[in-house]
Coordinates of C-alpha atoms and ligand atoms in Angstrom, one line a residue:
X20 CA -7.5 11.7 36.2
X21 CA -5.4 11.8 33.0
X22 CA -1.8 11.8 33.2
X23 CA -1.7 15.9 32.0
X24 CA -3.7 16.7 34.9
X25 CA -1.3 14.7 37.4
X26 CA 1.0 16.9 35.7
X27 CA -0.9 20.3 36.1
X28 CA -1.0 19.6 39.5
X29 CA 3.0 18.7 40.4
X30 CA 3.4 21.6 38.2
X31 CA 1.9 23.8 41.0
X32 CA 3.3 22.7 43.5
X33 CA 6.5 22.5 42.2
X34 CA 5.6 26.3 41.5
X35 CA 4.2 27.0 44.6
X36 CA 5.9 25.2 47.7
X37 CA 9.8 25.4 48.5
X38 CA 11.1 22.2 47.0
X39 CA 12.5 20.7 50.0
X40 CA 8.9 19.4 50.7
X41 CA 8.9 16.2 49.2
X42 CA 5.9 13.1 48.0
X43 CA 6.3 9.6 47.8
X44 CA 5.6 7.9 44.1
X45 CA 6.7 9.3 40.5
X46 CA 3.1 9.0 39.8
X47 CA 1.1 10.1 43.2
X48 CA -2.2 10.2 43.3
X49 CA -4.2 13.3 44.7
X50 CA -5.6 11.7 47.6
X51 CA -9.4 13.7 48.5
X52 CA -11.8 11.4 51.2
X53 CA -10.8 9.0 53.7
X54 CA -13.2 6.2 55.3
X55 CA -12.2 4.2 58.0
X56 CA -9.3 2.3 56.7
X57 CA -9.8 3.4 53.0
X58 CA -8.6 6.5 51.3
X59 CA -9.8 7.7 47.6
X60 CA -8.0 9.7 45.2
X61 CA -9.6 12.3 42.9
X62 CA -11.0 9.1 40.3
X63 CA -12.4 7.5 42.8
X64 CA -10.0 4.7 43.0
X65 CA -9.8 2.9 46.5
X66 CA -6.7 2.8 48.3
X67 CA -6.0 0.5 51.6
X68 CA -4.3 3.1 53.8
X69 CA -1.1 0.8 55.9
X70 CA 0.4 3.6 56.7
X71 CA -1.6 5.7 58.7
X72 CA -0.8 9.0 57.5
X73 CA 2.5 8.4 59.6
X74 CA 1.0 6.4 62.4
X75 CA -1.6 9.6 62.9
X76 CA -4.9 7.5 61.7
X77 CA -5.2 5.0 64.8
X78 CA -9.2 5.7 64.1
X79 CA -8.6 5.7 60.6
X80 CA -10.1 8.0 58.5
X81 CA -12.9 10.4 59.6
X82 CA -14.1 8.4 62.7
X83 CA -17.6 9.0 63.7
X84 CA -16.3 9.5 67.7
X85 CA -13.6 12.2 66.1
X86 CA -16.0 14.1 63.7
X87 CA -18.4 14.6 66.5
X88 CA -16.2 16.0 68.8
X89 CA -14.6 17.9 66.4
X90 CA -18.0 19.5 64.7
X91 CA -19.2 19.9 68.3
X92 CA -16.5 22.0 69.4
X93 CA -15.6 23.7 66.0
X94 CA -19.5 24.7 66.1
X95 CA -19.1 26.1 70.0
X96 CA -15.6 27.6 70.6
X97 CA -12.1 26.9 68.3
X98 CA -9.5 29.0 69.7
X99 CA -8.5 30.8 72.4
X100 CA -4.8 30.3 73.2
X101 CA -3.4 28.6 76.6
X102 CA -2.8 31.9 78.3
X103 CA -6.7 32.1 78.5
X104 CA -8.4 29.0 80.7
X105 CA -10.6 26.6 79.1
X106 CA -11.5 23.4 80.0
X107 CA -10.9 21.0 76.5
X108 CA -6.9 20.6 77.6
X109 CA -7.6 19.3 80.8
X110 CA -9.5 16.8 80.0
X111 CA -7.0 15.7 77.2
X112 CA -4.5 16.0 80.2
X113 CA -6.1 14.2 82.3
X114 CA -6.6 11.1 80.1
X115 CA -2.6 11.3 78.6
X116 CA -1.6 11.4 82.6
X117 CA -3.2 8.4 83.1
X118 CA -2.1 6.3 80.8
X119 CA 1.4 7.9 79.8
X120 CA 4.8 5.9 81.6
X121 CA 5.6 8.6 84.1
X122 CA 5.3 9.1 87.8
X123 CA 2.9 11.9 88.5
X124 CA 3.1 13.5 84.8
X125 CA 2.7 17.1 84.1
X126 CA 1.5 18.4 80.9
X127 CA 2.8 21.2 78.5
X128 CA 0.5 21.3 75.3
X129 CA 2.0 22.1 71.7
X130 CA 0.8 21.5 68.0
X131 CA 3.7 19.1 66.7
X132 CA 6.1 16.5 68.0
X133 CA 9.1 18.7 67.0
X134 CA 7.8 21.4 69.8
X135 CA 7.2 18.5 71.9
X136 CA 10.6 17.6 71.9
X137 CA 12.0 21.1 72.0
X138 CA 9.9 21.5 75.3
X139 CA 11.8 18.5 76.8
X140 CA 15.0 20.1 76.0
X141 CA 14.1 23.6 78.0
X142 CA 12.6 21.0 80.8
X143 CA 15.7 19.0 81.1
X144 CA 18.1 21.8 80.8
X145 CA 16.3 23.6 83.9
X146 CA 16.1 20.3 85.9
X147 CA 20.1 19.5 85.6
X148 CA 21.6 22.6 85.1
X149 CA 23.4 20.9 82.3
X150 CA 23.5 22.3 78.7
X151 CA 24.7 18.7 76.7
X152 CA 22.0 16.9 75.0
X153 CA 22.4 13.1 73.7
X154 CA 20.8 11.0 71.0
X155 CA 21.0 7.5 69.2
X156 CA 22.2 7.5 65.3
X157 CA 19.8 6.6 63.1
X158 CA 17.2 8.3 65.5
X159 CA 14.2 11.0 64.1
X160 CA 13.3 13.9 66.7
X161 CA 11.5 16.3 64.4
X162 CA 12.0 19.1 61.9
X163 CA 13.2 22.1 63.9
X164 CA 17.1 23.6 64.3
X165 CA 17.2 21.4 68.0
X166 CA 15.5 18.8 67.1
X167 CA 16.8 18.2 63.1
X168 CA 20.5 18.2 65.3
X169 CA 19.3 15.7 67.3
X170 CA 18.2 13.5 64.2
X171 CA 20.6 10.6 63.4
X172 CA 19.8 10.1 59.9
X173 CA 21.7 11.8 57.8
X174 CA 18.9 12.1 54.6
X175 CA 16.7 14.3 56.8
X176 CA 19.4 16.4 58.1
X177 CA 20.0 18.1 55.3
X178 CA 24.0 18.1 56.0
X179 CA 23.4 20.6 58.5
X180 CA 24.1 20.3 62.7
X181 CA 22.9 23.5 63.9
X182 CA 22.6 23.0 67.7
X183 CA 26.6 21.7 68.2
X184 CA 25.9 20.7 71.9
X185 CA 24.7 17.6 70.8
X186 CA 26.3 14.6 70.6
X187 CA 25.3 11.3 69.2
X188 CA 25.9 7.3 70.4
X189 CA 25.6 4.5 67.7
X190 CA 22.2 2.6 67.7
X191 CA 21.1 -0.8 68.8
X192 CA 20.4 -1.6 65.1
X193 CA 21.0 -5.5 65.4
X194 CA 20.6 -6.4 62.0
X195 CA 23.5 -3.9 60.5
X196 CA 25.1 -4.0 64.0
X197 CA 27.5 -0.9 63.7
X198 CA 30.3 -3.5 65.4
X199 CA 29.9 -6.3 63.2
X200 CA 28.6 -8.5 66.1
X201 CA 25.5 -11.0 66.0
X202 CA 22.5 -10.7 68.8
X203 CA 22.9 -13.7 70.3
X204 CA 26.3 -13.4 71.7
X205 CA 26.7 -9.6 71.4
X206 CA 28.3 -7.9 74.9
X207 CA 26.5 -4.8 73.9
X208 CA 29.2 -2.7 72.6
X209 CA 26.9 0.0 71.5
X210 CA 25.8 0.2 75.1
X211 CA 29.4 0.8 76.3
X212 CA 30.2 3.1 73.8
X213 CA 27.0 5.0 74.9
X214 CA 27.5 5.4 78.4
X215 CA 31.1 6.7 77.0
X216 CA 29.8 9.0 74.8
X217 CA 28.2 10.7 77.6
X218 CA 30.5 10.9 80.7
X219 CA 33.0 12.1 77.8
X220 CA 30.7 14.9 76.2
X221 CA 32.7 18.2 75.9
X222 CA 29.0 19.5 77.6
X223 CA 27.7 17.6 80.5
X224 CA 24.6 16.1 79.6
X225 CA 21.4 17.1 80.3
X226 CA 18.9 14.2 78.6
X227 CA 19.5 11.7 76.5
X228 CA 16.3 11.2 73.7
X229 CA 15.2 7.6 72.3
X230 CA 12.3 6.4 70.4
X231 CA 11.8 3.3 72.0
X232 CA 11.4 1.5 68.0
X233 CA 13.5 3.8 65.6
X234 CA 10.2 4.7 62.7
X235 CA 11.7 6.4 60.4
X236 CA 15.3 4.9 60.8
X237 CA 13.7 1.7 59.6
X238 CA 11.7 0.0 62.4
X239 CA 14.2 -0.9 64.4
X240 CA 13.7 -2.2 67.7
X241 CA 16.6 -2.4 70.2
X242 CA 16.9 -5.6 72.2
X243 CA 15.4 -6.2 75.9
X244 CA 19.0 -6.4 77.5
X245 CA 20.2 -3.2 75.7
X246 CA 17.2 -1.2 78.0
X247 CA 18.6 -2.7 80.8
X248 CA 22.0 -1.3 80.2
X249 CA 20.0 2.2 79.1
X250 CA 18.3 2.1 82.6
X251 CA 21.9 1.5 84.4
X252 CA 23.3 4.4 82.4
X253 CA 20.8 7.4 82.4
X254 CA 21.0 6.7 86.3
X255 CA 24.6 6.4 86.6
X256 CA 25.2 9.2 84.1
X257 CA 22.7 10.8 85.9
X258 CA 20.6 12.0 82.8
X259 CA 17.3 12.5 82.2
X260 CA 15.5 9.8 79.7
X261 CA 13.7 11.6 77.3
X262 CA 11.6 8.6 75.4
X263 CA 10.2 10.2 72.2
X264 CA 6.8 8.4 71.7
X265 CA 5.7 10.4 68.7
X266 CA 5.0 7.3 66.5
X267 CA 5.0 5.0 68.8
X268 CA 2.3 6.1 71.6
X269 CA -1.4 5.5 72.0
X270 CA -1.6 1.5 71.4
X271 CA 0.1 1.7 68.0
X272 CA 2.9 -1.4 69.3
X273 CA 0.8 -3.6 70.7
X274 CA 1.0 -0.9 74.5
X275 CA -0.4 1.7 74.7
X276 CA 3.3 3.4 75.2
X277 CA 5.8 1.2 73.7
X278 CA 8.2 2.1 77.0
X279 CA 5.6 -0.4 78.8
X280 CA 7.5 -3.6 77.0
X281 CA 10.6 -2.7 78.3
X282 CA 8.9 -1.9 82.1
X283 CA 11.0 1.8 81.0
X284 CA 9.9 4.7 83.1
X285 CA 11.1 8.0 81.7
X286 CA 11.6 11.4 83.0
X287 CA 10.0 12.9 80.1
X288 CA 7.9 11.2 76.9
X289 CA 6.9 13.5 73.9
X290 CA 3.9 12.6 72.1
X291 CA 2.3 13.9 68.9
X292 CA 0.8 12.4 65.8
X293 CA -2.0 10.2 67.1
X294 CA -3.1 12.3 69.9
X295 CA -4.8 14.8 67.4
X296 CA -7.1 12.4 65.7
X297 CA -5.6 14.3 62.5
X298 CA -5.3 17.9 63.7
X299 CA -2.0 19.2 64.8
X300 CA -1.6 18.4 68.2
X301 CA 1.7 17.8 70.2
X302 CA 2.7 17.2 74.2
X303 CA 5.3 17.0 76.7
X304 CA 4.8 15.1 79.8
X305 CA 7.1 15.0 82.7
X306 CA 7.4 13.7 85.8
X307 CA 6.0 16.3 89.0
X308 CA 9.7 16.3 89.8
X309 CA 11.1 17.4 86.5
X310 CA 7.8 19.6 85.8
X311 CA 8.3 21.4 89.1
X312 CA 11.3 23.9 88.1
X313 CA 10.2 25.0 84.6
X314 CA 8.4 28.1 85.9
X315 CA 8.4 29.3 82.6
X316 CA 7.0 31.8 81.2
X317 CA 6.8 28.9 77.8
X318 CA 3.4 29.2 75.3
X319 CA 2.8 28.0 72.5
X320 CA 0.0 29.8 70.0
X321 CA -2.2 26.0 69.0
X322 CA -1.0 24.4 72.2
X323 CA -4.3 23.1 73.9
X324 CA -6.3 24.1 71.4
X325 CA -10.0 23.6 71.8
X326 CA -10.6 21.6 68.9
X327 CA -7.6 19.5 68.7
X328 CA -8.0 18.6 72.8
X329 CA -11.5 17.4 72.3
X330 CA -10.5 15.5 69.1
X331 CA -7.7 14.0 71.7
X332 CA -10.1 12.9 74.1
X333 CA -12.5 10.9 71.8
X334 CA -9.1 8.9 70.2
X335 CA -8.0 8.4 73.7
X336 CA -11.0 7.1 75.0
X337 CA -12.3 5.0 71.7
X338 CA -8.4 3.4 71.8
X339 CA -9.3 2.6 75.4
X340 CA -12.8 1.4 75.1
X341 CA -12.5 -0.5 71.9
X342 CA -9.0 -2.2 73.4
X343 CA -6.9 -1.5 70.6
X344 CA -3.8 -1.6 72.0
X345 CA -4.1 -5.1 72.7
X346 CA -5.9 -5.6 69.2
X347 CA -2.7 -4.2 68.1
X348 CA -0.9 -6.8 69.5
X349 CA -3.1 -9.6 67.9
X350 CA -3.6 -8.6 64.7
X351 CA 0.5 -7.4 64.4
X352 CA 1.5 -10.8 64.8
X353 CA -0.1 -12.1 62.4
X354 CA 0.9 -9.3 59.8
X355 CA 4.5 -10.4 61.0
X356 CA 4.0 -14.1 60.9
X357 CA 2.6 -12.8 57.1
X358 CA 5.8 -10.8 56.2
X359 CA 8.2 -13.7 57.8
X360 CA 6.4 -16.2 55.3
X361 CA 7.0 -13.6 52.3
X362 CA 10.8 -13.7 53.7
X363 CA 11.2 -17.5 53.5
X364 CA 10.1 -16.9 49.9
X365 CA 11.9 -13.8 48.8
X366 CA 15.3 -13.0 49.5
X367 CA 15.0 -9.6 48.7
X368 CA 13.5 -9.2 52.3
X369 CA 16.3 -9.6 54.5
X370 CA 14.7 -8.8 57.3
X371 CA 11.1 -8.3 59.3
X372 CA 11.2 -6.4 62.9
X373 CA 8.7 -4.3 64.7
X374 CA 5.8 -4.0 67.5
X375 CA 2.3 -4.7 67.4
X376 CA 1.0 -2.3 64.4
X377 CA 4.6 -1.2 63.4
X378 CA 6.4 -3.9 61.2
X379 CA 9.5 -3.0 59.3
X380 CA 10.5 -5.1 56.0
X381 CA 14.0 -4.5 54.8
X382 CA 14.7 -5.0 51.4
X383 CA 18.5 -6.1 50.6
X384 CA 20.4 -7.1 47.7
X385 CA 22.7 -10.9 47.7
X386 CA 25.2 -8.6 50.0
X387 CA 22.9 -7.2 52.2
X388 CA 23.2 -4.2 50.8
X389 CA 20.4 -1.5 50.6
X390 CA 17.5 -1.6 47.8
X391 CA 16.0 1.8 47.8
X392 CA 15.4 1.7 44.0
X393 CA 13.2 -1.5 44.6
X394 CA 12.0 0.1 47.2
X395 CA 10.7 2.6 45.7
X396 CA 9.8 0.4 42.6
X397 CA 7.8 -2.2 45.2
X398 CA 5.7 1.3 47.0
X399 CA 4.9 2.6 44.0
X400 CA 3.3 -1.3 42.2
X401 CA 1.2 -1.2 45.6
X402 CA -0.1 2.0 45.0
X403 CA -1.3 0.9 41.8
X404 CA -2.6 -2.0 43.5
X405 CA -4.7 0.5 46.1
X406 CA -1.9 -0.1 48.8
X407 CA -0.1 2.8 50.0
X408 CA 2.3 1.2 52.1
X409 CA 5.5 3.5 53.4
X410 CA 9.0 3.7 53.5
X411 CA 11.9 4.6 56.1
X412 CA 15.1 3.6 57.0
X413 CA 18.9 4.7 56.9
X414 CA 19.2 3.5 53.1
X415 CA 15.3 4.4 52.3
X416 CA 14.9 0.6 51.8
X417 CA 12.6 -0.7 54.4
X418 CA 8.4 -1.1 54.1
X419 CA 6.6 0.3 56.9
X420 CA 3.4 -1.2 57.7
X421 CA 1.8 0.8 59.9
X422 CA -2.4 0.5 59.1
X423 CA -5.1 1.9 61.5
X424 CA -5.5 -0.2 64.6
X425 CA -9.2 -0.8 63.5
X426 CA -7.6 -2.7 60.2
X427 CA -9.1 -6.4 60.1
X428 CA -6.7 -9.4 59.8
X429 CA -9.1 -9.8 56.1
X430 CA -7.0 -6.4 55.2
X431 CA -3.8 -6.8 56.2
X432 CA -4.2 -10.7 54.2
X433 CA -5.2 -8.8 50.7
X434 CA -2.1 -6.4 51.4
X435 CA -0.2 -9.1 51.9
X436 CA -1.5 -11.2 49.2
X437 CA -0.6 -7.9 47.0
X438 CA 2.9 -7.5 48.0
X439 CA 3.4 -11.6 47.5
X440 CA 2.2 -11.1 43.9
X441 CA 4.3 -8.2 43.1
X442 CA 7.0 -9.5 44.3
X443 CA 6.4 -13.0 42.3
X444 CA 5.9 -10.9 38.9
X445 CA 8.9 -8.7 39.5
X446 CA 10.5 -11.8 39.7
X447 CA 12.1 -11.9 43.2
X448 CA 11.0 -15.2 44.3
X449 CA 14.3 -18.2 45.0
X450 CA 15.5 -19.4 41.5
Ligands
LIG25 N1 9.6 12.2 66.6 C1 9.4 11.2 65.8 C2 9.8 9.8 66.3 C3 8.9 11.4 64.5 O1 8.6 10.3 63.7 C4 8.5 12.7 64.1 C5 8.0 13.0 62.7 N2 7.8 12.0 61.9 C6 8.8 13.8 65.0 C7 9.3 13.5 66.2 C8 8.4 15.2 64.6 O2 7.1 15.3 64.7 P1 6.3 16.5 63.9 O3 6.5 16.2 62.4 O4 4.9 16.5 64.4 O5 7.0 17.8 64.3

C-alpha cells in the first residue's frame, strides 16, 4: 500500500470516529487476515502477532476449534438475549465455574470486562451494605464512568473522576517503589498505607479491586508477601476482594488464573478478553455466598450470547486439552530468560518482570527515568520488522510481550533476535 493510501485511510477515520480512539505507530498498517500466530496487513506483509490483540488471541488467530463453533452456531441460532433460556451460556458457565478461583461460583454474563467489573460493584455493594469502593494506583478496570474512576493511571483517565466514592492505595510497584524502598528489605509500606486507606475512607468500603499483575500499568507484578498482607487486610477490613482477571485469566501467566500463584481466593473475579475467542464476551463470577443477595433484576443485551458462549467453550476446552497454561509457563521463561539477556546487554532496559505469557520490559534513561519516545521509536522498528509487540505502563515506556499461548519458543527466538538487532543498530548497546 503506498503511503497516500495509508493516508486516505487515517484520513477517514480521523473523519469519521471521535478522536479520543487512538492506534499505535505513526505509520500503522491496516491489518486484514490473521493465521494462527501471524497477522497480514492489506500488502500481504507478515506480521508475528506478541501481543495478542490485548491478551484476546490465546488460540491465535482464526482457530479451527473457534471457527467451528462459531460457523456452527452463527448458522443455527445468534441471538436471543439472557431473559430468554438457551443452553450455549451454561455450558460456558459451567466450564468458567470449574476452573475459576472461587468457592461455589456463580455466573453473570456480559460483553466486556468493563461491565464485568461494573457487575462486581452492584454485587459487592448488595453483599456489605457498604457504598466505598477501593483500588491500587497504577491499576486498569475498564472504560466506563465506575470503572475509568477506579483506574489508577492517569493517561487513561482522561483527568476526569466521575464516581467520587472511590478511593485509591499506592501499588506494589517494586521497581519505582512509591516509598523509595528496595524489595529485599522493604516492610511493605504500601501494604500499611493500604489497609489505612481503607479503615479511613470517608465511605465504608465495600470491595477492593486488583489485577493480580498490573497489564496496562506496565506488567507489574506485586511481590508474594505483599498477598499475604492483602489477604490479612480484605479480612480484617472486612472487604470483599474483587480480583480483576481480564488479561490475566485462562492460562495467559503460566495458571490458568493468575490468583492460583498466590493460593488467593477471591470473592469476586471479572473476566473478559480471552473468554470470547475474539467476540465480545465479558463475566462476573462470585462466590454462592456473595451471588446469593443480588436478586436483581440486572441484564445485559450480548450477555450470554449464543455465539460468543459457544466460541467460549471451544477456547476453554482447547486451553485445557492442549495444556496451555502450563505451556505458558515453559515457553514464558524462556522469553524472560531471552529479555534478561537483552538487559545484561542494553541499559536502556531497566527492567524485565511478568508471568508465564505476560513479560514486561521497561525501557529507562541513565536516571531511570521513563523512555516513551524510544518506546514508541523501538514498537514502531518491530513493526517494520513484522513484530507488533505492545506497550503499557505509567510512563508509556514498557514492551508487553504477550504472544498466543500456541507461539513456539522458534517465534519468540526471531522476535527476540529482532528486538536484539534494533536495539544494536539504534545504538543502545554498553559503550
Ligand atoms: N480490566 C483490565 C485489567 C483490562 O486490561 C481492561 C481492558 N484493557 C479492562 C478491565 C476493560 O475491559 P474492556 O475493554 O473489555 O471493557
Amino acid at each position: 500500500m503506498t503511503f497516500k493510501q495509508t493516508q486516505e485511510i487515517l484520513d477517514r477515520k480521523r473523519n469519521l470516529l471521535i478522536p479520543c480512539v487512538y492506534h499505535f505507530y505513526r505509520n500503522p498498517p491496516v491489518l486484514v487476515e490473521g493465521d494462527g500466530c501471524r497477522l497480514y496487513d492489506r500488502d500481504g506483509k507478515e506480521y508475528l502477532d506478541m501481543f495478542s490483540g490485548v491478551s484476546v488471541n490465546h488460540l491465535g488467530h482464526c482457530h479451527p476449534a473457534v471457527k467451528e463453533a462459531i460457523v456452527r452456531q452463527a448458522s443455527t441460532l445468534c441471538h436471543t438475549t439472557s431473559i430468554y433460556l438457551t443452553e450455549p451460556m451454561l455450558d460456558l458457565a459451567e466450564k468458567i465455574v470449574a476452573v475459576a478461583p472461587v468457592d461455589r461460583g456463580k455466573v453473570f454474563f456480559c460483553a466486556s470486562g468493563s461491565e464485568a467489573n461494573e457487575t462486581a460493584a452492584f454485587l459487592s455493594w448488595k453483599h456489605t451494605g457498604k457504598k466505598g469502593l477501593a483500588a491500587l494506583e497504577n491499576s486498569l478496570h475498564g472504560n466506563t464512568a465506575l470503572t475509568l474512576s477506579l483506574t489508577g493511571i492517569g493517561f487513561w483517565k482522561n483527568d476526569l473522576d466521575p464516581v467520587e466514592t472511590v478511593i485509591h492505595a499506592p501499588a506494589p510497584y517494586c521497581y519505582r517503589c512509591p516509598f523509595g524502598k528496595e524489595e529485599k528489605s522493604c516492610d511493605l509500606e504500601c501494604a500499611l498505607q493500604l489497609e489505612g486507606v481503607i479503615a479511613d475512607a470517608r465511605e465504608p468500603v465495600a470491595a477492593l479491586y486488583i489485577e493480580i499483575v498490573q497489564a496496562n500499568g506496565g506488567i507489574v507484578v506485586p511481590p508474594e508477601k505483599w498477598f499475604e498482607r492483602l489477604k490479612q487486610i480484605v479480612a480484617r477490613q472486612r472487604v470483599l476482594l474483587v480480583a480483576d482477571e481480564v488479561q490475566t485469566a485462562l492460562g495467559r501467566t503460566g495458571r490458568m488464573f493468575a490468583s492460583e500463584h498466590f493460593d488467593l481466593k477471591p470473592d469476586i473475579v471479572s473476566v473478559a478478553k480471552s473468554f470470547g475467542g475474539g467476540l465480545p464476551l465479558g463475566a462476573v463470577v462470585a462466590s454462592d455466598e456473595v451471588a446469593e443477595k443480588f436478586t436483581g433484576p440486572r441484564a445485559s443485551t450480548f450477555g450470554g450470547n449464543l455465539v460468543a458462549a459457544r466460541a467460549g467453550c471451544a477456547v476453554v476446552d482447547t486451553v485445557l486439552e492442549e495444556r496451555l497454561a502450563q505451556k505458558a509457563a515453559t515457553k514464558g521463561q524462556f522469553l524472560k530468560s531471552r529479555l534478561l539477556e537483552l538487559k545484561r546487554k542494553y541499559p536502556l532496559i531497566g527492567d524485565v518482570r511478568g508471568l508465564g505469557l505476560m513479560m514486561g520490559a521497561e525501557l529507562v534513561g541513565q536516571d531511570k527515568s521513563p523512555e516513551p519516545q524510544i518506546a514508541d521509536d523501538v514498537l514502531e522498528a518491530m513493526k517494520d520488522d513484522g513484530f507488533i509487540v505492545g506497550k503499557a505502563g505509567q510512563g508509556r515506556n514498557v514492551l508487553v510481550f504477550m504472544p498466543p499461548l500456541i507461539v513456539s519458543t522458534n517465534d519468540i527466538e526471531l522476535a527476540m533476535d529482532a528486538l536484539d538487532s534494533i536495539l544494536e543498530k539504534k545504538g543502545f548497546g554498553k559503550s
